[in-house]
Each structure stands twice: as structure tokens, then as C-alpha cells.
XYZ file of C-alpha atoms in Angstrom:
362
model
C 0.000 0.000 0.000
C 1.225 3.637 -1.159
C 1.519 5.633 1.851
C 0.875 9.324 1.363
C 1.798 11.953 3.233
C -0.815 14.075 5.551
C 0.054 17.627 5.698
C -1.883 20.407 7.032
C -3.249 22.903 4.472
C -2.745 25.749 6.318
C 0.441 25.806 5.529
C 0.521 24.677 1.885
C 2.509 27.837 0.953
C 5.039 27.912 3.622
C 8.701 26.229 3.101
C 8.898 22.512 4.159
C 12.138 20.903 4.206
C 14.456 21.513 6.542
C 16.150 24.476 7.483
C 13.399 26.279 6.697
C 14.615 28.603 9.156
C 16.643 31.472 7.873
C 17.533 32.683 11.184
C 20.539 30.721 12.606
C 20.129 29.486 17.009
C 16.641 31.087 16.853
C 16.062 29.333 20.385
C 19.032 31.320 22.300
C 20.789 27.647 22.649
C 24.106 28.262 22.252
C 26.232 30.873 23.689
C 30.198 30.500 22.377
C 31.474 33.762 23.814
C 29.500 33.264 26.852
C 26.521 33.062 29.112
C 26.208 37.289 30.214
C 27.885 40.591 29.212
C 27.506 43.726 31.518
C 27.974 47.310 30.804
C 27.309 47.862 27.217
C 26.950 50.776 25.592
C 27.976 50.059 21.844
C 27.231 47.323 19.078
C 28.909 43.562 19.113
C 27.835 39.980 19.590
C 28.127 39.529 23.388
C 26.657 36.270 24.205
C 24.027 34.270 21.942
C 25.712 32.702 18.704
C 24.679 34.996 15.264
C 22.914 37.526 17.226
C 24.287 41.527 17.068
C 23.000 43.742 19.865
C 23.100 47.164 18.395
C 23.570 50.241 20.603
C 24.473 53.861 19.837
C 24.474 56.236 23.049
C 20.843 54.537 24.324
C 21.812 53.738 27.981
C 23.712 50.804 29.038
C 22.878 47.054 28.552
C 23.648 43.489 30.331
C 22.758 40.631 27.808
C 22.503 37.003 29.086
C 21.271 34.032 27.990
C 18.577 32.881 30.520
C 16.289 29.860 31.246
C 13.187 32.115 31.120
C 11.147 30.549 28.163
C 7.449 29.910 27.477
C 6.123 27.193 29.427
C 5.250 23.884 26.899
C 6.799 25.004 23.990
C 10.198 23.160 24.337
C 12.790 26.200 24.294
C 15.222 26.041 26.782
C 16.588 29.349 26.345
C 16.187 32.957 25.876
C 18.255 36.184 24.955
C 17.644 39.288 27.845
C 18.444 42.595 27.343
C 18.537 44.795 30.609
C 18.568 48.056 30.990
C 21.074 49.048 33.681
C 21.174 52.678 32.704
C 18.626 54.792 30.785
C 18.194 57.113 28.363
C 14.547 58.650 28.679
C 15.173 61.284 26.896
C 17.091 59.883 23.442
C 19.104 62.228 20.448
C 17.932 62.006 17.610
C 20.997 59.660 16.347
C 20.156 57.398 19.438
C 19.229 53.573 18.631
C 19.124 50.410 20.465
C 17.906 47.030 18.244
C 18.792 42.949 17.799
C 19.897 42.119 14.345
C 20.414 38.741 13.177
C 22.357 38.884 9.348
C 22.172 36.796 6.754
C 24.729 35.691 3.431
C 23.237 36.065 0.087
C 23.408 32.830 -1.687
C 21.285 31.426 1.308
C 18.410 33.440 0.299
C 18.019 32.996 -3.815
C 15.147 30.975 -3.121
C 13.569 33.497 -1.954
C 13.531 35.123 -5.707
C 13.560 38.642 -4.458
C 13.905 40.736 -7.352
C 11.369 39.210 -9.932
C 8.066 38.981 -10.329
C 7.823 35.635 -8.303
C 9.300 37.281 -4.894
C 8.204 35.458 -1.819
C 6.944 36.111 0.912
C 8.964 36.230 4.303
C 7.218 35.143 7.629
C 8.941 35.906 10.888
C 7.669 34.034 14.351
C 8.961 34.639 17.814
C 7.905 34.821 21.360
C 8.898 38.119 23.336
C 7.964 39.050 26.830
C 8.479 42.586 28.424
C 7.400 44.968 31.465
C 7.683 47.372 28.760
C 4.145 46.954 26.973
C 3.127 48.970 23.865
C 4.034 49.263 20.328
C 7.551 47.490 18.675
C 9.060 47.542 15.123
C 10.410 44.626 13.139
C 12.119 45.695 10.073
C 13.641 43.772 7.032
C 17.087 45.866 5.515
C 18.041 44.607 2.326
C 21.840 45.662 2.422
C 22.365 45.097 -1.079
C 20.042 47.548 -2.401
C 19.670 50.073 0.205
C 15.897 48.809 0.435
C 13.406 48.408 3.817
C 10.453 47.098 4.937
C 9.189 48.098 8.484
C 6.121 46.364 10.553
C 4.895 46.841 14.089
C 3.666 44.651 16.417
C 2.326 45.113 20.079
C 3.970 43.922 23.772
C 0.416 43.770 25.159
C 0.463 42.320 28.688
C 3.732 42.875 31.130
C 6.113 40.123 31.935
C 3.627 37.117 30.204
C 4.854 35.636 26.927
C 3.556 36.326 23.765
C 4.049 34.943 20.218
C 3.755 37.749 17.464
C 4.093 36.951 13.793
C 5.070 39.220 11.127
C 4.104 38.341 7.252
C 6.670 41.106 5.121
C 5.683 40.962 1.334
C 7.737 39.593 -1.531
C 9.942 42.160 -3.079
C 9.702 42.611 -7.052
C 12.621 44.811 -6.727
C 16.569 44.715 -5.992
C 18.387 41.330 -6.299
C 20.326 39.770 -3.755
C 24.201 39.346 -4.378
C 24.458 35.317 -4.692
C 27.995 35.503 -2.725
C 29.523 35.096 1.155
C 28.603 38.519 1.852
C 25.768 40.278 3.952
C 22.938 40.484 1.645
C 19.807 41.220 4.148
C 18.675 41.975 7.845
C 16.228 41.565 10.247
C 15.644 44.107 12.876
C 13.955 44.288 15.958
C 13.930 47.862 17.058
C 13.805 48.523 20.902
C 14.467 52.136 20.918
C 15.458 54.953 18.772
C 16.225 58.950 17.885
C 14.053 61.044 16.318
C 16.599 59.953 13.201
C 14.340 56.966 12.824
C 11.347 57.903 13.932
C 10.030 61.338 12.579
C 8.505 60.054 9.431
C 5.508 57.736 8.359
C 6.458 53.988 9.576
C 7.261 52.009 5.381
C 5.063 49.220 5.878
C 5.863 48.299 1.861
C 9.106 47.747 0.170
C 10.940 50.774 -0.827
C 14.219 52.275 -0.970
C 15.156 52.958 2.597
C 14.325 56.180 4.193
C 15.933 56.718 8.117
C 12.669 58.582 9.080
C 10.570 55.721 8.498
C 12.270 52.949 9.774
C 10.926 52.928 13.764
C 7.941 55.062 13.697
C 5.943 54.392 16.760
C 8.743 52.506 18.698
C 8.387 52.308 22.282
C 11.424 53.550 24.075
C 12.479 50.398 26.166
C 15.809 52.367 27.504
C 13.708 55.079 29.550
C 13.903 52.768 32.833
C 16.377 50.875 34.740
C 13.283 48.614 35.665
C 12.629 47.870 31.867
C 13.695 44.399 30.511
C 12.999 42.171 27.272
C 13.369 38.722 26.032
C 12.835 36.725 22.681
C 13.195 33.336 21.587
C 11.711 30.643 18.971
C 12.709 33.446 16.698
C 11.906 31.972 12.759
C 11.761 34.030 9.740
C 11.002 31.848 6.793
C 9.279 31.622 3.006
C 5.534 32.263 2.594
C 2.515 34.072 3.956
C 2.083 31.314 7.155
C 4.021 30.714 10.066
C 5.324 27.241 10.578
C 5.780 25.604 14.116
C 9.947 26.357 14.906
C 11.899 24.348 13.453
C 14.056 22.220 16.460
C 17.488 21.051 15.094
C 19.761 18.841 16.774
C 22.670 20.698 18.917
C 25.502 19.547 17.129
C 23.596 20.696 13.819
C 22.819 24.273 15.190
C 26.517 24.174 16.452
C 28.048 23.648 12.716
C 25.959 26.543 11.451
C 27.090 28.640 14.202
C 30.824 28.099 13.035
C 30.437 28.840 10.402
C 30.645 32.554 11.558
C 32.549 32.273 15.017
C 34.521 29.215 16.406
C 35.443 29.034 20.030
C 38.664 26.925 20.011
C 39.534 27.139 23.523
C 39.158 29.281 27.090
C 40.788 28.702 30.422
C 43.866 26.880 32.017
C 45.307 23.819 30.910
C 44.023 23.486 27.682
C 46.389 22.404 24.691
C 46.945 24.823 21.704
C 48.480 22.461 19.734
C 51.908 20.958 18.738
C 53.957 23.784 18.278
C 57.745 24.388 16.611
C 60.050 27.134 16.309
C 60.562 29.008 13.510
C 62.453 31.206 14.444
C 64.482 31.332 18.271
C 61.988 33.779 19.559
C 58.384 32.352 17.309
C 56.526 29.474 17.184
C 53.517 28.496 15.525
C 50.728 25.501 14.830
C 48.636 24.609 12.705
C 44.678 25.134 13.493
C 41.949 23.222 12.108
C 37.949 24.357 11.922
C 35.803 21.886 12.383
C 33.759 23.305 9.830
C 34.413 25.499 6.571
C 34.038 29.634 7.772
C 32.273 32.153 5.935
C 35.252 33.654 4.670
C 39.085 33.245 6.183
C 38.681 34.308 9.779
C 40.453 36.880 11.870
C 41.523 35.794 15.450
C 39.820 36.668 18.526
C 42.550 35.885 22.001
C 43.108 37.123 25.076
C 46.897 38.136 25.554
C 49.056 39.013 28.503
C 51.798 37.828 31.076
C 52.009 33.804 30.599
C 48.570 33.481 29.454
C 50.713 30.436 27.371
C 53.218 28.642 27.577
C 55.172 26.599 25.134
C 56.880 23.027 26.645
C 60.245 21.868 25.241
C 61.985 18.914 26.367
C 60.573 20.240 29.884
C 61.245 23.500 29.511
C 58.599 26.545 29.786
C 58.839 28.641 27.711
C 56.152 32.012 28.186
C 54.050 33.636 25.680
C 53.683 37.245 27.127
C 52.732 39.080 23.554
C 49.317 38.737 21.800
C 48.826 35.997 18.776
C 48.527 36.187 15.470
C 47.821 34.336 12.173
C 49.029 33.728 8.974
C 48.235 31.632 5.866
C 44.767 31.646 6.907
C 41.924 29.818 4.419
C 38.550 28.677 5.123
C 39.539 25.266 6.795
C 42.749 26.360 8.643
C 45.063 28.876 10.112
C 49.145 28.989 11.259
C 48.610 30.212 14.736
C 52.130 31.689 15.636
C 53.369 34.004 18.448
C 56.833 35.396 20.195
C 58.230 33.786 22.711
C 61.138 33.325 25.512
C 63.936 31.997 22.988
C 64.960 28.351 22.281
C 66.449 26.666 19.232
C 64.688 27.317 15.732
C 63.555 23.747 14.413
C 62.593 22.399 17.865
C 59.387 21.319 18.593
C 57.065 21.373 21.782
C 53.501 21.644 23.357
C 51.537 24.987 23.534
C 49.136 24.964 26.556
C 47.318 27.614 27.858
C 48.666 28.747 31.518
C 46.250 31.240 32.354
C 42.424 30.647 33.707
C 41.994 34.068 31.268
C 43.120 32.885 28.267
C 41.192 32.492 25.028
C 41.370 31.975 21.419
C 38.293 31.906 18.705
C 38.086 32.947 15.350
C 35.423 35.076 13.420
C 34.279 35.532 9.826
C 31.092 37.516 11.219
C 29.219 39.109 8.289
């Protein structure tokens, strides 16, 4: 007997397979660079893989990744943004918003550009003290194009899922390479920069006036937090339940963009050998092919590492740097108490402070 598969036509013009999901760790899960970040005041990726916390003179922030999730719906994390000190009273070129940015060539299925543009549907849950009146925006980078919608924070501190249905673009291409192609945006603040127009609820090119129209100001209070998570943003008119991928999956696509190779004491660097009497270097493997060769992100300062030979210690005081770098590995190599050129011995890290990643962040 054939068997045929039962799907539910409510959802006959939303993307099926897997990774659906455009947004990358949508459920807050993993956290490379770490679990909290306190006293921010300008933009970076503090703590939740993929997503950029952007901030431009709108108070100061602590971001952590929490266990505060909607009961039932099997997320086990969130990303919080506190407010620690306000800004009631913003400039105009003030801002404070998540962004989560996305490569080109992962979106030519979404046709954007032709006549047969799709659709983009973007799902999340959110919970605030801060109720009233939020703006999710689409930036397509390539073009200089936007696409702005609100959506309402209606009871304090409860969980709510909002979902967002932006249009299909007939206009502006997206570059089919490596590079950042498109945005989403969810405003939490802003300047009268962004605000002092009429909110572009249809594609167009982009217009700073329009983008945040309406915004609540989330950085007026001390008091004021905000969380989000089961964040999707995927093809058609109909949101789909989030997509759940296994950890070591969501890991891979992760670093892609950011690879945490080690933190803390003891840890081995690698098999190292002198190049020189005063540098040494290894070679560094990614465990999965970066975005584009990666720059590296370490810690540095008195013995943070230490290089072995035949017993010996020998100190790593200076920062690190690479060389020869590609998409699937680097030549770590640093300066170091002298020893003879050609000898080989063990790089360990000697300092509970120490840390080395590497980023190809779009």
C-alpha cells in the first residue's frame, strides 16, 4: 500500500524541508562567547551565537542568555536585554535594536527581485514589562531597500508569540555571494533619526525617518527588561511551528561565523615548533568550513601560554597572530622566551583568562 503523506493545508505555501529557518540558534541555545555581558553601551555579539545587539548612546545594557522561556513550547533558552542605565530622553541619532544577518546565496530561493518574490514570515515569542508598540524591520543591504512592521507587547512580563508576514519584493536582487545580503531588525528604541517620518510598511528604498515610527522607548527605565526566543523568519505568507534542530547541527551553522577553540587553564593549543628562536607556531583546524578566512579573537598578557620543550617553559607574554589563513585552517604563531629554531614542543594555555576563537562575522 502507497503511503501518502498528511500535511496540514494551512500551511501549503510555507517552506517545508528543513532548514526552513533562515535565522541561525533562533532558540538562544548556544552561547560561544558566553553566558552574560555587563555594561554595554555600543554594538557587538556579546553572548548568543549569530545575534548583534546594536547600541548607539541609548543607555547601558547586560545581555545574558537565561532559562526564562514559554512554558510547553520546548525552548530552553532565551536572549535578555537589561537596561542598567537609561536614556529617557534619546538624540535624535540614538538607537538600540537585535539584528540577526544573513549571506546572500542562502536566500536565492527566496527570488527577491522578480516577479515571483516570496513572501517572508517571521515568528517569535517576546515578553516585556515594557508593553506597547515594537518595530520589526527587514534591511536589504544590497540595495539600500526596507520594509518596516509593528507589532504590540500587550500584557507585562507574560509571553507572547507575534508573527510578522513582510511581502515579496519585485525589486533589488540579492548578491548570490559570502557577503551580507539582508537583515532583520527588531527595534527597541530609537532617535528622532528613525522615527520622525511615516512607519514604510511596503518595500521601498530605505528612508531613516521611516524605519521605527511608533517605537516604544524600552531604555527610559532601569526597571525595563525584554526577552525573545523561537525566533523563525522563513518563506511564505504562514508561520510554521519552529523548526528544532539537533545541537551539534545548530553548532556547525554557528561556526560557520565564530569558532570558540579554547578558554581557560590547561588546555592544549596544539603541537607547536620554532621558527624562528623567539616564534613558534601551529597549525589550526575548523571543524567546519568559515564564511570567509577568519580573523583571530585571544586574550593576551603575562604567561597566558606557555610553550613546553623537552621540559622547559617557555612564556608567551605578547598577543597571537595568524598567517596563511583559508577557510579550513590557520598557522597560529606568536613570540616567545627563545629556544632553538627547528625544535618542537607543546603549547598549553597557563592562564584561567586565556582564550582563542576565530570570526568571519558578516
Amino acid at each position: 500500500m502507497a503511503i501518502t503523506r498528511i500535511g496540514n493545508p494551512a500551511l501549503a505555501n510555507v517552506r517545508e524541508p528543513n532548514f526552513r529557518n533562515i535565522i541561525i540558534n533562533g532558540g538562544m541555545d548556544l552561547a560561544q562567547r558566553g553566558t552574560s555581558a555587563t555594561g554595554k553601551t555600543s554594538g557587538g555579539i556579546y553572548t548568543v551565537d549569530r545575534w548583534y545587539q546594536d547600541i548607539s548612546s541609548m543607555g547601558t545594557w547586560s545581555f545574558s542568555q537565561t532559562t526564562d522561556v514559554p512554558t510547553g513550547q520546548g525552548f530552553a533558552s532565551s536572549l535578555k536585554y537589561d537596561c542598567t542605565t537609561a536614556d529617557a530622553s534619546p538624540a535624535a541619532g540614538d538607537k538600540l535594536n537585535l539584528q540577526q544577518k544573513f549571506e546572500g546565496q542562502n536566500l536565492q530561493y527566496l527570488k527577491k527581485g522578480t516577479s515571483s518574490a516570496e513572501s517572508t514570515t517571521a515568528s517569535f515569542w517576546v515578553k516585556s514589562n515594557k508593553t506597547g508598540t515594537y518595530i520589526c524591520e527587514l534591511q536589504d543591504v544590497d540595495n539600500d531597500r526596507a520594509i518596516s512592521k509593528s507589532y504590540t507587547i500587550s500584557s507585562a512580563n507574560t509571553w507572547e508569540k507575534k508573527t510578522i508576514t513582510f511581502p515579496g519584493d519585485t525589486s533589488g536582487a540579492l548578491d548570490n555571494d559570502n557577503a551580507r545580503s539582508l537583515d532583520i531588525i527588531w527595534y527597541l528604541g530609537a532617535g528622532s533619526n528613525l522615527t520622525s517620518g511615516t512607519l514604510q510598511t511596503s518595500w521601498g528604498s530605505k528612508v531613516n525617518a521611516n524605519r521605527a515610527v511608533g517605537q516604544v522607548n524600552l531604555a527610559d527605565s532601569t526597571s525595563n527588561e525584554w526577552y525573545v526566543t523561537g525566533v523563525q523568519l522563513e518563506a511564505g505568507s504562514v508561520a510554521s511551528e519552529f523548526e528544532f534542530l539537533p545541537v551539534d547541527v545548530n553548532l556547525e551553522r554557528c561556526q560557520r561565523y565564530y569558532f570558540q577553540y579554547l578558554s581557560g587553564t590547561s588546555k592544549t593549543v596544539g603541537i607547536a615548533s620554532y621558527w624562528t628562536t623567539t616564534s613558534v607556531d601551529t597549525i589550526i583546524n575548523f571543524p567546519v568550513e568559515m564564511r570567509s578566512a577568519p580573523s583571530v579573537v585571544a586574550t593576551s598578557g603575562s604567561s597566558y601560554y606557555t610553550v613546553y620543550v623537552a621540559g622547559n617553559g617557555r612564556a608567551i607574554d605578547a598577543g597571537l597572530s595568524v598567517n596563511r589563513t583559508n577557510l579550513t585552517s590557520t598557522q597560529l604563531y606568536a613570540t616567545t622566551a627563545s629556544d632553538t629554531a627547528g625544535r618542537a614542543g607543546l603549547w598549553t594555555t597557563t592562564n584561567s583568562s586565556a582564550s582563542i576563537a576565530f570570526s568571519s562575522e558578516l
